[in-house]
Coordinates of C-alpha atoms in Angstrom, one line a residue:
M117 CA -13.0 -160.8 160.3
P118 CA -16.7 -161.8 160.9
T119 CA -19.3 -159.4 159.4
E120 CA -21.8 -157.7 161.8
S121 CA -24.5 -160.1 160.4
D122 CA -22.2 -163.1 161.5
T123 CA -21.3 -162.4 165.0
H124 CA -21.5 -158.7 165.8
Y125 CA -18.0 -158.8 166.4
D126 CA -16.4 -155.4 167.2
P127 CA -13.1 -155.0 165.5
S128 CA -12.1 -152.3 168.1
L129 CA -11.7 -155.4 170.5
G130 CA -8.5 -156.2 168.7
N131 CA -6.9 -159.4 168.0
K132 CA -7.1 -162.2 170.5
F133 CA -4.0 -164.4 171.1
I134 CA -4.0 -167.9 172.6
F135 CA -0.4 -169.2 173.3
V136 CA -0.2 -173.0 173.8
T137 CA 2.6 -174.6 175.6
G138 CA 3.4 -178.1 176.5
G139 CA 4.9 -179.7 179.6
V140 CA 6.1 -183.0 180.9
M141 CA 7.0 -184.7 177.6
S142 CA 6.7 -183.9 173.9
G143 CA 4.2 -185.5 171.6
L144 CA 1.5 -184.7 173.9
G145 CA -0.8 -183.3 171.2
K146 CA -0.4 -179.7 171.8
G147 CA -1.0 -179.2 168.0
I148 CA -4.3 -181.2 167.9
T149 CA -5.4 -179.5 171.2
A150 CA -4.6 -176.0 169.6
A151 CA -6.3 -176.8 166.2
S152 CA -9.4 -178.3 168.1
T153 CA -9.8 -174.9 170.1
G154 CA -9.5 -173.0 166.7
R155 CA -12.1 -175.2 165.1
L156 CA -14.5 -174.4 167.8
L157 CA -13.9 -170.8 167.7
K158 CA -14.4 -170.9 164.0
N159 CA -17.7 -172.7 164.4
A160 CA -18.7 -169.8 166.6
G161 CA -18.2 -167.4 163.7
F162 CA -14.7 -166.0 164.1
D163 CA -11.7 -165.8 161.8
V164 CA -9.0 -168.0 163.2
T165 CA -5.4 -168.5 162.2
A166 CA -2.3 -170.2 163.8
V167 CA 1.3 -169.9 164.2
K168 CA 3.6 -172.8 164.9
I169 CA 6.8 -172.0 166.8
D170 CA 9.7 -174.7 166.2
P171 CA 12.7 -174.0 168.5
Y172 CA 15.2 -175.9 166.1
L173 CA 18.0 -174.0 164.3
N174 CA 16.9 -175.3 160.8
V175 CA 15.5 -172.4 158.8
D176 CA 12.7 -174.7 157.7
A177 CA 11.8 -178.4 157.8
G178 CA 12.8 -179.0 154.2
T179 CA 16.1 -180.8 155.0
M180 CA 14.9 -183.0 157.9
N181 CA 14.6 -186.8 157.8
P182 CA 11.0 -188.0 158.4
Y183 CA 12.3 -190.1 161.1
Q184 CA 13.4 -186.9 162.9
H185 CA 10.3 -184.8 162.6
G186 CA 7.6 -186.6 160.6
E187 CA 6.5 -185.5 157.2
V188 CA 7.7 -182.3 155.6
Y189 CA 4.4 -180.5 155.0
V190 CA 4.3 -178.0 152.0
L191 CA 2.3 -174.8 152.1
E192 CA 0.8 -173.0 149.0
D193 CA 3.6 -170.6 148.9
G194 CA 6.2 -173.2 148.8
G195 CA 7.1 -173.3 152.6
E196 CA 8.5 -176.5 153.8
V197 CA 7.0 -176.7 157.4
D198 CA 6.3 -178.9 160.5
L199 CA 3.4 -181.4 160.1
D200 CA 1.3 -179.5 162.7
L201 CA 0.7 -176.7 160.2
G202 CA -1.1 -179.5 158.2
N203 CA -3.4 -180.1 161.1
Y204 CA -4.0 -176.4 161.3
E205 CA -5.0 -176.3 157.6
R206 CA -7.3 -179.3 157.9
F207 CA -8.9 -178.4 161.1
L208 CA -9.4 -174.5 160.5
D209 CA -9.9 -175.0 156.7
I210 CA -7.5 -172.3 155.8
D211 CA -4.5 -171.9 153.6
M212 CA -1.5 -170.8 155.5
T213 CA 1.9 -169.2 154.4
S214 CA 5.5 -169.6 155.4
D215 CA 4.9 -166.6 157.9
H216 CA 2.9 -168.8 160.0
N217 CA 6.0 -171.0 160.9
I218 CA 8.6 -169.5 163.2
T219 CA 11.9 -171.2 163.5
T220 CA 15.0 -170.3 165.5
G221 CA 17.0 -170.6 162.3
K222 CA 14.6 -168.1 160.4
T223 CA 14.6 -165.6 163.3
Y224 CA 18.3 -165.6 164.0
Q225 CA 19.0 -165.5 160.4
H226 CA 16.9 -162.4 159.8
V227 CA 18.5 -160.6 162.8
I228 CA 22.1 -161.4 161.8
E229 CA 21.4 -160.3 158.3
K230 CA 20.1 -157.0 159.6
E231 CA 23.1 -156.7 161.9
R232 CA 25.5 -157.3 158.7
A233 CA 23.4 -154.7 156.9
G234 CA 24.3 -152.0 159.6
D235 CA 20.6 -151.7 161.0
Y236 CA 21.9 -152.1 164.5
L237 CA 25.0 -149.8 164.1
G238 CA 26.2 -148.8 167.6
K239 CA 24.1 -151.3 169.5
T240 CA 25.1 -154.9 171.0
V241 CA 22.7 -157.4 169.3
Q242 CA 21.4 -159.6 171.9
I243 CA 18.6 -162.3 172.5
I244 CA 16.8 -159.5 174.4
P245 CA 15.5 -157.4 172.9
H246 CA 16.4 -158.0 169.2
I247 CA 15.6 -161.8 169.0
T248 CA 12.4 -161.5 171.2
D249 CA 11.2 -158.4 169.3
D250 CA 11.6 -160.2 166.0
I251 CA 9.4 -163.1 167.4
K252 CA 6.6 -160.8 168.5
R253 CA 6.8 -158.9 165.3
R254 CA 6.3 -162.2 163.3
I255 CA 3.3 -163.3 165.6
R256 CA 1.5 -160.0 165.1
E257 CA 2.1 -159.9 161.2
A258 CA 0.8 -163.5 161.1
A259 CA -2.4 -162.6 163.1
E260 CA -3.3 -159.5 161.0
G261 CA -6.7 -159.5 159.6
T262 CA -8.0 -162.2 161.9
D263 CA -9.8 -162.3 165.1
V264 CA -8.0 -164.9 167.0
C265 CA -4.4 -166.2 166.5
I266 CA -3.4 -169.5 168.1
I267 CA 0.4 -169.8 168.7
E268 CA 1.8 -173.2 169.6
V269 CA 5.2 -173.2 171.1
G270 CA 7.0 -176.5 170.0
G271 CA 9.0 -178.7 172.4
T272 CA 8.4 -178.7 176.2
V273 CA 8.6 -176.0 178.6
G274 CA 12.2 -176.1 180.3
D275 CA 14.1 -177.0 177.1
I276 CA 16.8 -174.5 176.7
E277 CA 16.1 -173.8 173.0
G278 CA 12.5 -172.6 173.9
M279 CA 13.7 -170.0 176.5
P280 CA 13.8 -167.1 174.1
Y281 CA 10.2 -167.8 172.8
L282 CA 8.7 -168.0 176.3
E283 CA 10.5 -164.8 177.3
A284 CA 9.1 -163.2 174.1
L285 CA 5.5 -164.5 175.0
R286 CA 6.1 -163.0 178.7
Q287 CA 6.8 -159.6 177.0
F288 CA 3.9 -160.0 174.6
A289 CA 1.5 -160.5 177.5
H290 CA 2.9 -157.4 179.2
E291 CA 2.3 -155.3 176.0
E292 CA -1.2 -156.5 175.3
P293 CA -4.4 -155.9 177.3
E294 CA -5.0 -158.7 179.6
E295 CA -8.4 -159.6 178.0
N296 CA -6.5 -160.2 174.6
V297 CA -4.2 -162.9 175.7
L298 CA -4.8 -166.4 177.1
F299 CA -2.2 -169.0 177.9
T300 CA -3.0 -172.7 177.6
H301 CA -0.7 -175.3 179.0
V302 CA -1.1 -179.0 177.9
T303 CA 0.3 -181.6 180.3
L304 CA 0.5 -185.4 180.8
V305 CA -1.7 -186.8 183.6
P306 CA -0.6 -190.4 183.9
Y307 CA -2.0 -193.4 186.0
S308 CA -0.2 -194.9 188.8
K309 CA -0.1 -198.7 189.1
N310 CA -3.1 -198.6 191.3
G311 CA -5.1 -196.7 188.7
E312 CA -4.9 -193.3 190.3
Q313 CA -4.6 -190.2 188.1
K314 CA -1.4 -188.4 189.1
T315 CA -1.1 -184.7 189.1
K316 CA 2.5 -184.3 190.3
P317 CA 4.0 -184.0 186.8
T318 CA 1.4 -181.3 185.9
Q319 CA 2.4 -179.5 189.1
H320 CA 6.1 -179.6 188.3
S321 CA 5.5 -178.4 184.8
V322 CA 3.3 -175.4 185.7
K323 CA 5.9 -174.5 188.4
E324 CA 8.6 -174.3 185.6
V325 CA 6.2 -172.1 183.5
R326 CA 5.5 -169.8 186.4
S327 CA 9.3 -169.3 187.2
I328 CA 9.6 -167.9 183.7
G329 CA 7.0 -165.4 184.5
L330 CA 4.0 -167.0 182.8
Q331 CA 0.8 -168.1 184.4
P332 CA -1.5 -170.5 182.6
D333 CA -5.1 -169.5 182.3
I334 CA -6.2 -172.9 181.2
I335 CA -4.6 -176.3 181.8
V336 CA -5.6 -179.3 179.5
G337 CA -4.6 -182.7 181.0
R338 CA -3.8 -185.4 178.5
C339 CA -4.9 -188.7 179.9
E340 CA -6.3 -192.1 178.7
D341 CA -9.6 -191.0 180.1
R342 CA -11.4 -187.9 181.2
L343 CA -9.9 -186.2 184.2
E344 CA -12.0 -187.1 187.4
P345 CA -13.6 -184.2 189.4
K346 CA -11.0 -184.7 192.3
T347 CA -8.2 -184.6 189.7
K348 CA -9.2 -181.5 188.3
E349 CA -9.7 -180.0 191.8
K350 CA -6.3 -180.9 192.8
I351 CA -4.6 -179.4 189.7
A352 CA -6.6 -176.2 190.2
L353 CA -5.5 -175.9 193.8
F354 CA -1.8 -176.5 193.2
C355 CA -1.6 -174.6 190.0
D356 CA -3.7 -171.6 191.1
I357 CA -6.4 -171.5 188.6
P358 CA -10.1 -172.1 188.9
T359 CA -11.4 -175.6 188.7
E360 CA -13.4 -174.8 185.7
A361 CA -10.2 -173.9 183.9
V362 CA -9.0 -177.4 184.0
F363 CA -10.1 -179.5 181.0
S364 CA -9.8 -183.2 179.9
N365 CA -8.3 -184.2 176.5
P366 CA -8.6 -188.0 176.7
D367 CA -7.7 -190.5 174.0
V368 CA -10.1 -190.8 171.3
E369 CA -10.6 -193.1 168.3
D370 CA -9.9 -190.3 165.7
V371 CA -8.2 -186.9 166.1
Y372 CA -11.1 -185.3 164.4
H373 CA -13.3 -186.2 167.4
V374 CA -11.1 -184.1 169.8
P375 CA -13.1 -180.8 168.9
L376 CA -16.2 -182.7 169.9
M377 CA -14.6 -183.9 173.2
V378 CA -13.3 -180.7 174.4
E379 CA -16.4 -178.8 173.4
E380 CA -18.3 -181.2 175.8
E381 CA -15.9 -180.0 178.4
G382 CA -16.8 -176.3 177.5
L383 CA -13.5 -175.3 176.6
D384 CA -14.7 -173.0 173.7
Q385 CA -17.2 -171.2 176.2
Y386 CA -14.4 -170.6 178.7
V387 CA -12.2 -169.1 176.0
L388 CA -14.9 -166.8 174.7
E389 CA -15.7 -165.6 178.2
H390 CA -12.1 -164.9 179.0
F391 CA -11.7 -162.9 175.9
G392 CA -15.0 -161.0 176.5
L393 CA -16.4 -162.5 173.2
A394 CA -19.4 -164.7 174.6
D395 CA -21.9 -162.0 173.3
E396 CA -20.0 -161.6 170.1
A397 CA -20.1 -165.2 169.2
L398 CA -23.1 -166.9 167.3
P399 CA -25.6 -168.5 169.6
E400 CA -24.9 -172.1 170.1
G401 CA -27.9 -173.1 168.2
E402 CA -26.7 -171.2 165.1
R403 CA -23.1 -172.4 165.1
A404 CA -21.7 -174.4 162.2
N405 CA -22.1 -178.1 163.0
G406 CA -20.8 -179.5 159.7
W407 CA -17.6 -180.8 161.2
R408 CA -19.7 -183.0 163.7
E409 CA -21.7 -184.5 160.9
I410 CA -18.7 -185.2 158.8
V411 CA -16.3 -186.8 161.4
T412 CA -19.2 -188.9 162.7
T413 CA -20.4 -190.2 159.4
E414 CA -21.4 -193.9 159.6
K415 CA -19.1 -196.3 157.9
D416 CA -20.9 -199.0 155.9
E417 CA -17.8 -200.2 153.9
E418 CA -14.3 -201.2 154.8
V419 CA -11.2 -201.0 152.4
D420 CA -7.6 -202.0 152.9
I421 CA -4.9 -199.9 151.2
A422 CA -1.2 -200.6 151.2
L423 CA 1.2 -197.8 151.6
V424 CA 4.5 -198.8 149.9
G425 CA 7.1 -196.6 151.6
K426 CA 10.5 -196.7 153.1
Y427 CA 9.6 -194.9 156.5
D428 CA 8.0 -197.4 159.0
L429 CA 6.4 -194.3 160.7
E430 CA 2.9 -193.0 160.2
D431 CA 3.8 -189.3 161.0
A432 CA 6.2 -189.7 157.7
Y433 CA 2.9 -190.0 155.6
M434 CA 0.6 -188.1 157.9
S435 CA -1.2 -186.2 155.1
I436 CA -1.7 -189.3 153.1
H437 CA -3.3 -191.1 156.1
E438 CA -5.6 -188.1 156.5
S439 CA -6.6 -187.8 152.9
L440 CA -7.8 -191.4 152.9
K441 CA -9.9 -190.7 156.1
H442 CA -11.3 -187.6 154.1
A443 CA -12.3 -189.9 151.2
G444 CA -13.6 -192.3 153.7
F445 CA -15.9 -189.7 155.3
E446 CA -17.1 -188.7 151.8
L447 CA -17.8 -192.3 150.7
G448 CA -18.9 -193.9 154.0
A449 CA -15.9 -196.2 154.2
D450 CA -13.4 -197.2 156.8
V451 CA -10.0 -197.1 155.2
D452 CA -7.4 -199.3 156.8
V453 CA -3.8 -198.4 155.9
H454 CA -1.3 -201.3 155.8
W455 CA 2.3 -200.4 156.0
V456 CA 4.4 -202.3 153.4
S457 CA 8.2 -201.9 153.4
A458 CA 9.5 -200.8 150.0
D459 CA 13.0 -202.3 151.0
E460 CA 11.4 -205.8 151.2
M461 CA 9.5 -205.5 147.9
A462 CA 12.6 -205.5 145.8
D463 CA 12.5 -209.1 145.1
G464 CA 8.8 -209.4 144.6
H465 CA 5.8 -208.6 146.7
D466 CA 5.9 -212.0 148.6
G467 CA 2.1 -211.8 149.1
Q468 CA 2.4 -208.6 150.9
L469 CA 0.0 -207.1 148.4
E470 CA -2.4 -210.0 147.7
D471 CA -4.8 -209.2 150.5
V472 CA -5.2 -205.4 149.9
D473 CA -7.8 -203.5 147.9
G474 CA -5.5 -200.8 146.6
V475 CA -1.8 -199.6 146.4
I476 CA -0.4 -196.3 147.1
V477 CA 3.2 -195.4 146.4
P478 CA 4.0 -192.2 148.1
G479 CA 6.8 -189.5 147.6
G480 CA 10.3 -189.7 148.9
F481 CA 13.9 -189.2 148.0
G482 CA 17.0 -191.4 147.5
M483 CA 17.8 -194.9 146.2
R484 CA 16.6 -196.8 149.2
G485 CA 13.3 -198.5 148.4
S486 CA 13.1 -197.4 145.0
E487 CA 13.2 -200.9 143.4
G488 CA 10.5 -202.2 145.8
K489 CA 8.3 -199.3 144.7
I490 CA 8.8 -200.1 141.2
E491 CA 7.7 -203.7 142.0
A492 CA 4.6 -202.5 143.8
V493 CA 3.6 -200.3 140.7
R494 CA 4.2 -203.5 138.4
Y495 CA 1.9 -205.6 140.8
A496 CA -0.8 -203.2 140.7
R497 CA -0.7 -202.7 137.0
E498 CA -0.5 -206.3 136.0
N499 CA -3.1 -207.4 138.7
D500 CA -5.8 -204.5 138.0
V501 CA -5.3 -203.3 141.7
P502 CA -6.4 -199.7 142.0
F503 CA -3.3 -197.7 142.2
L504 CA -2.2 -194.1 143.2
G505 CA 1.2 -192.8 142.8
L506 CA 2.4 -189.5 144.4
C507 CA 5.4 -187.5 143.3
L508 CA 8.3 -190.3 143.4
G509 CA 5.4 -192.8 143.1
F510 CA 4.4 -191.2 139.8
Q511 CA 8.0 -191.2 138.7
M512 CA 8.5 -194.8 139.4
A513 CA 5.2 -195.7 137.6
V514 CA 7.1 -194.1 134.6
V515 CA 10.2 -196.1 135.2
E516 CA 8.1 -199.3 135.6
Y517 CA 6.2 -198.8 132.4
A518 CA 9.4 -197.9 130.5
R519 CA 11.1 -201.1 131.7
H520 CA 8.3 -203.8 131.3
V521 CA 6.2 -202.5 128.6
L522 CA 8.2 -200.3 126.5
G523 CA 11.3 -202.7 126.9
L524 CA 13.8 -200.0 127.8
E525 CA 16.0 -202.1 130.1
D526 CA 17.7 -200.6 133.1
A527 CA 15.4 -197.4 132.7
H528 CA 15.6 -195.4 135.9
S529 CA 15.5 -192.0 137.4
A530 CA 18.9 -190.0 137.1
E531 CA 18.3 -189.3 140.8
M532 CA 18.7 -193.1 141.6
V533 CA 21.4 -194.0 138.9
E534 CA 23.2 -191.2 137.4
D535 CA 24.6 -193.4 134.5
T536 CA 21.4 -195.2 133.7
P537 CA 21.1 -195.9 129.9
H538 CA 17.5 -194.8 129.9
P539 CA 16.9 -191.8 132.3
V540 CA 13.2 -191.5 131.7
I541 CA 13.2 -189.3 134.9
D542 CA 15.8 -186.4 134.8
I543 CA 16.5 -183.4 136.8
L544 CA 14.6 -180.2 136.3
P545 CA 16.6 -177.8 133.9
E546 CA 16.5 -175.0 136.5
Q547 CA 18.0 -177.3 139.2
Y548 CA 21.3 -177.7 137.1
E549 CA 23.2 -175.0 139.0
V550 CA 21.4 -175.3 142.4
E551 CA 24.0 -175.9 145.2
D552 CA 22.0 -175.3 148.4
M553 CA 19.7 -178.2 149.3
G554 CA 17.2 -176.0 151.5
G555 CA 14.2 -174.5 149.9
T556 CA 15.5 -174.8 146.2
M557 CA 13.0 -177.6 144.9
R558 CA 10.1 -176.9 142.7
L559 CA 7.8 -176.1 145.6
G560 CA 4.4 -174.9 146.3
E561 CA 1.2 -174.4 144.2
H562 CA 1.3 -174.8 140.4
T563 CA -1.4 -175.2 137.9
T564 CA -1.9 -178.4 135.9
V565 CA -3.8 -178.3 132.6
I566 CA -6.0 -181.5 132.2
E567 CA -7.2 -183.2 129.1
P568 CA -10.8 -183.5 128.6
E569 CA -12.4 -187.2 128.6
T570 CA -9.9 -188.6 130.8
L571 CA -9.8 -190.0 134.3
A572 CA -8.1 -186.8 135.8
Y573 CA -10.7 -184.7 134.1
D574 CA -13.6 -187.1 135.7
L575 CA -11.9 -186.7 139.1
Y576 CA -11.4 -182.9 139.2
E577 CA -14.4 -182.0 136.9
D578 CA -12.3 -179.4 135.3
T579 CA -9.7 -178.7 132.7
S580 CA -7.2 -177.6 135.3
C581 CA -6.3 -178.0 139.0
T582 CA -3.9 -176.3 141.3
E583 CA -1.9 -178.5 143.6
R584 CA 1.3 -178.3 145.8
H585 CA 4.7 -179.7 144.5
R586 CA 7.9 -180.7 146.1
H587 CA 10.4 -182.3 143.6
R588 CA 13.7 -181.8 141.7
Y589 CA 13.2 -184.4 139.0
E590 CA 10.5 -184.9 136.2
V591 CA 9.7 -187.0 133.3
N592 CA 12.5 -186.6 130.6
P593 CA 11.2 -184.7 127.5
E594 CA 13.3 -186.9 125.3
Y595 CA 11.1 -189.9 125.9
F596 CA 7.8 -188.2 125.4
D597 CA 7.4 -189.8 121.9
Q598 CA 8.0 -193.3 123.2
F599 CA 5.0 -192.9 125.4
E600 CA 2.7 -191.6 122.6
D601 CA -0.2 -194.0 121.5
E602 CA 0.4 -196.2 124.6
P603 CA -2.2 -197.2 127.3
L604 CA -0.2 -195.2 129.8
T605 CA -0.8 -191.6 128.8
F606 CA -0.2 -188.2 130.4
S607 CA -3.4 -186.5 130.9
G608 CA -2.1 -183.5 132.9
T609 CA 0.7 -181.1 131.9
A610 CA 2.3 -177.7 133.0
G611 CA 3.8 -176.4 129.8
N612 CA 6.4 -179.1 128.8
R613 CA 6.1 -180.9 132.1
M614 CA 4.2 -184.1 132.7
E615 CA 2.0 -183.8 135.8
I616 CA -0.5 -186.7 135.7
L617 CA -0.4 -190.1 134.2
E618 CA -3.1 -192.8 133.9
H619 CA -3.7 -196.2 132.4
E620 CA -6.6 -196.6 130.1
D621 CA -6.8 -200.3 130.2
H622 CA -7.1 -200.3 134.1
P623 CA -9.8 -200.0 136.7
F624 CA -7.9 -197.1 138.4
F625 CA -4.2 -196.3 137.7
L626 CA -3.2 -192.7 138.4
G627 CA 0.0 -190.9 139.1
T628 CA 0.5 -187.3 140.1
Q629 CA 3.8 -185.4 140.1
F630 CA 2.2 -183.1 142.7
H631 CA 1.2 -184.0 146.3
P632 CA -2.8 -183.8 146.3
E633 CA -2.7 -184.9 150.0
Y634 CA -1.6 -181.5 151.0
T635 CA -4.9 -179.8 150.1
S636 CA -7.3 -182.5 151.2
R637 CA -9.6 -181.6 154.1
P638 CA -12.6 -183.1 156.0
G639 CA -15.6 -182.1 153.8
Q640 CA -13.3 -181.2 150.9
P641 CA -11.5 -184.6 150.1
S642 CA -8.8 -184.7 147.5
P643 CA -10.2 -186.1 144.1
P644 CA -7.4 -188.6 143.5
F645 CA -8.0 -190.2 147.0
V646 CA -11.7 -190.2 146.5
G647 CA -11.1 -191.8 143.0
L648 CA -8.8 -194.4 144.5
V649 CA -11.2 -195.6 147.3
E650 CA -14.3 -195.2 145.0
A651 CA -12.6 -197.6 142.4
V652 CA -11.9 -200.1 145.3
L653 CA -15.6 -200.0 146.4
E654 CA -16.8 -200.3 142.8
Q655 CA -14.3 -203.4 142.1
A656 CA -15.6 -205.0 145.4
D657 CA -19.2 -204.6 144.3
E658 CA -18.3 -206.3 140.9
N659 CA -16.6 -209.1 142.7
E660 CA -19.6 -209.7 144.8
T661 CA -22.0 -209.6 141.8
D662 CA -19.7 -212.0 139.9
E663 CA -19.6 -214.4 142.9
A664 CA -23.3 -214.2 143.2
E665 CA -23.8 -215.1 139.5
T666 CA -21.5 -218.0 139.8
D667 CA -23.3 -219.4 142.8
T668 CA -26.7 -219.0 140.9
D669 CA -25.1 -220.8 137.9
T670 CA -23.9 -223.7 140.2
E671 CA -27.3 -224.0 141.8
T672 CA -29.0 -224.2 138.2
E673 CA -26.6 -226.8 137.1
V674 CA -27.3 -229.0 140.3
T675 CA -31.1 -228.5 139.8
H676 CA -31.0 -229.8 136.4

């Protein structure tokens, strides 16, 4: 909690809880709205954490296809969770754990295990009170030790799978002092054909919320533009809240500008006053403004990075996109990411990579797209294009080098081709007996030892780094000797495991078995991503210098 010198916060006031629900449609941006609220409260000096409720029956997000739910985000303790927790970590600059993600599968599994163990002997186990009690317990435990906990309920109000959670929130509000709980409802405010902002969807959504026994304290309207005064007044009238409790969340150029937008609307001040914390907060002139400075940095340069993957969906690579933004903030560069289908790369790049400044080959699983990723690695290596390989991208860089430099024909990963004659990538020894697919990979934070006087050392400025992992396969130790004394070297290790590779005779060629994108934050960009963008900018400067010298030489020849 904030110390007295920070905010004069009185711990006896207890935890404050903000519950965020969504209406009308999914994908409105509840998570960004919640994270932005948290960012502003943190700027005011409070310790803020978050909980994401996912009403699906999966225990976690680990077995989900990215097309279903976007990327699987990995926490430091190895939790495989919804991508919204990545937004919370980036916006709040905190490290979360699996306890901050509540799923129906996790809750029901726990209650059923207790029933089987006899903890409920003599009782009929039911949704109420056993499931709802477990939900409330998880929220309180996640909030422990912080001032404000923001709880986002996934899905849309009215979804049958979300009903137990809304009932749990109703009970929660009944159990807590009124000044400790705030309900925020995020809805869609569309335009009619004649350009009028329509409030009827919001009215119906709030009616649904109220039928469950919940009354929103704040309504946030998602719209292309700010809500007009008359729109706010109408929402307030029909939804029974003060007009000053209706806020706009219009479309912005970058999600990192949302905190700035809702701050202008006064959302943070309204929340503080509701909680009775306005006098506990730092004065407005003393609040942290580093976020604004970072996300509004002037961009003097522009770079184009190809992301060679198998999922044509930005959410599938959310953390990579964000990490490139963070590197851009640091270096004053606007990074444009170009999707390149790995499936279409298998027979050659066909010009898809000729106009980009750098190449990223991301993680993934399965055979589809693997040959295209190998071709992308080869193009970047042979043409001195700055390259970053992540997890599977690291492994495919090893395969590409084994095939085309070491001469190991048909080398591959045993994940893709079980009977490959040269399994330069093989399954982790501890995975041999694993049968369950969920939560059984090498997950979470692990430390990598970095060799001095290497590119990796220059990037991390240390002889070790701690990054998050998510993989079942690794570089096969039987092939270590064949990579010795080669331009492609392993500069980072974890015991007998190869963690980082780099190419000595290349402007920038780096691969990591881990996922550095999961720990990148605005103001604290991931070193490999900064290195990639910096290498691109340096290469552009060198090319401009060479062109200028060529032009000068040509002018001299003409003069003579």
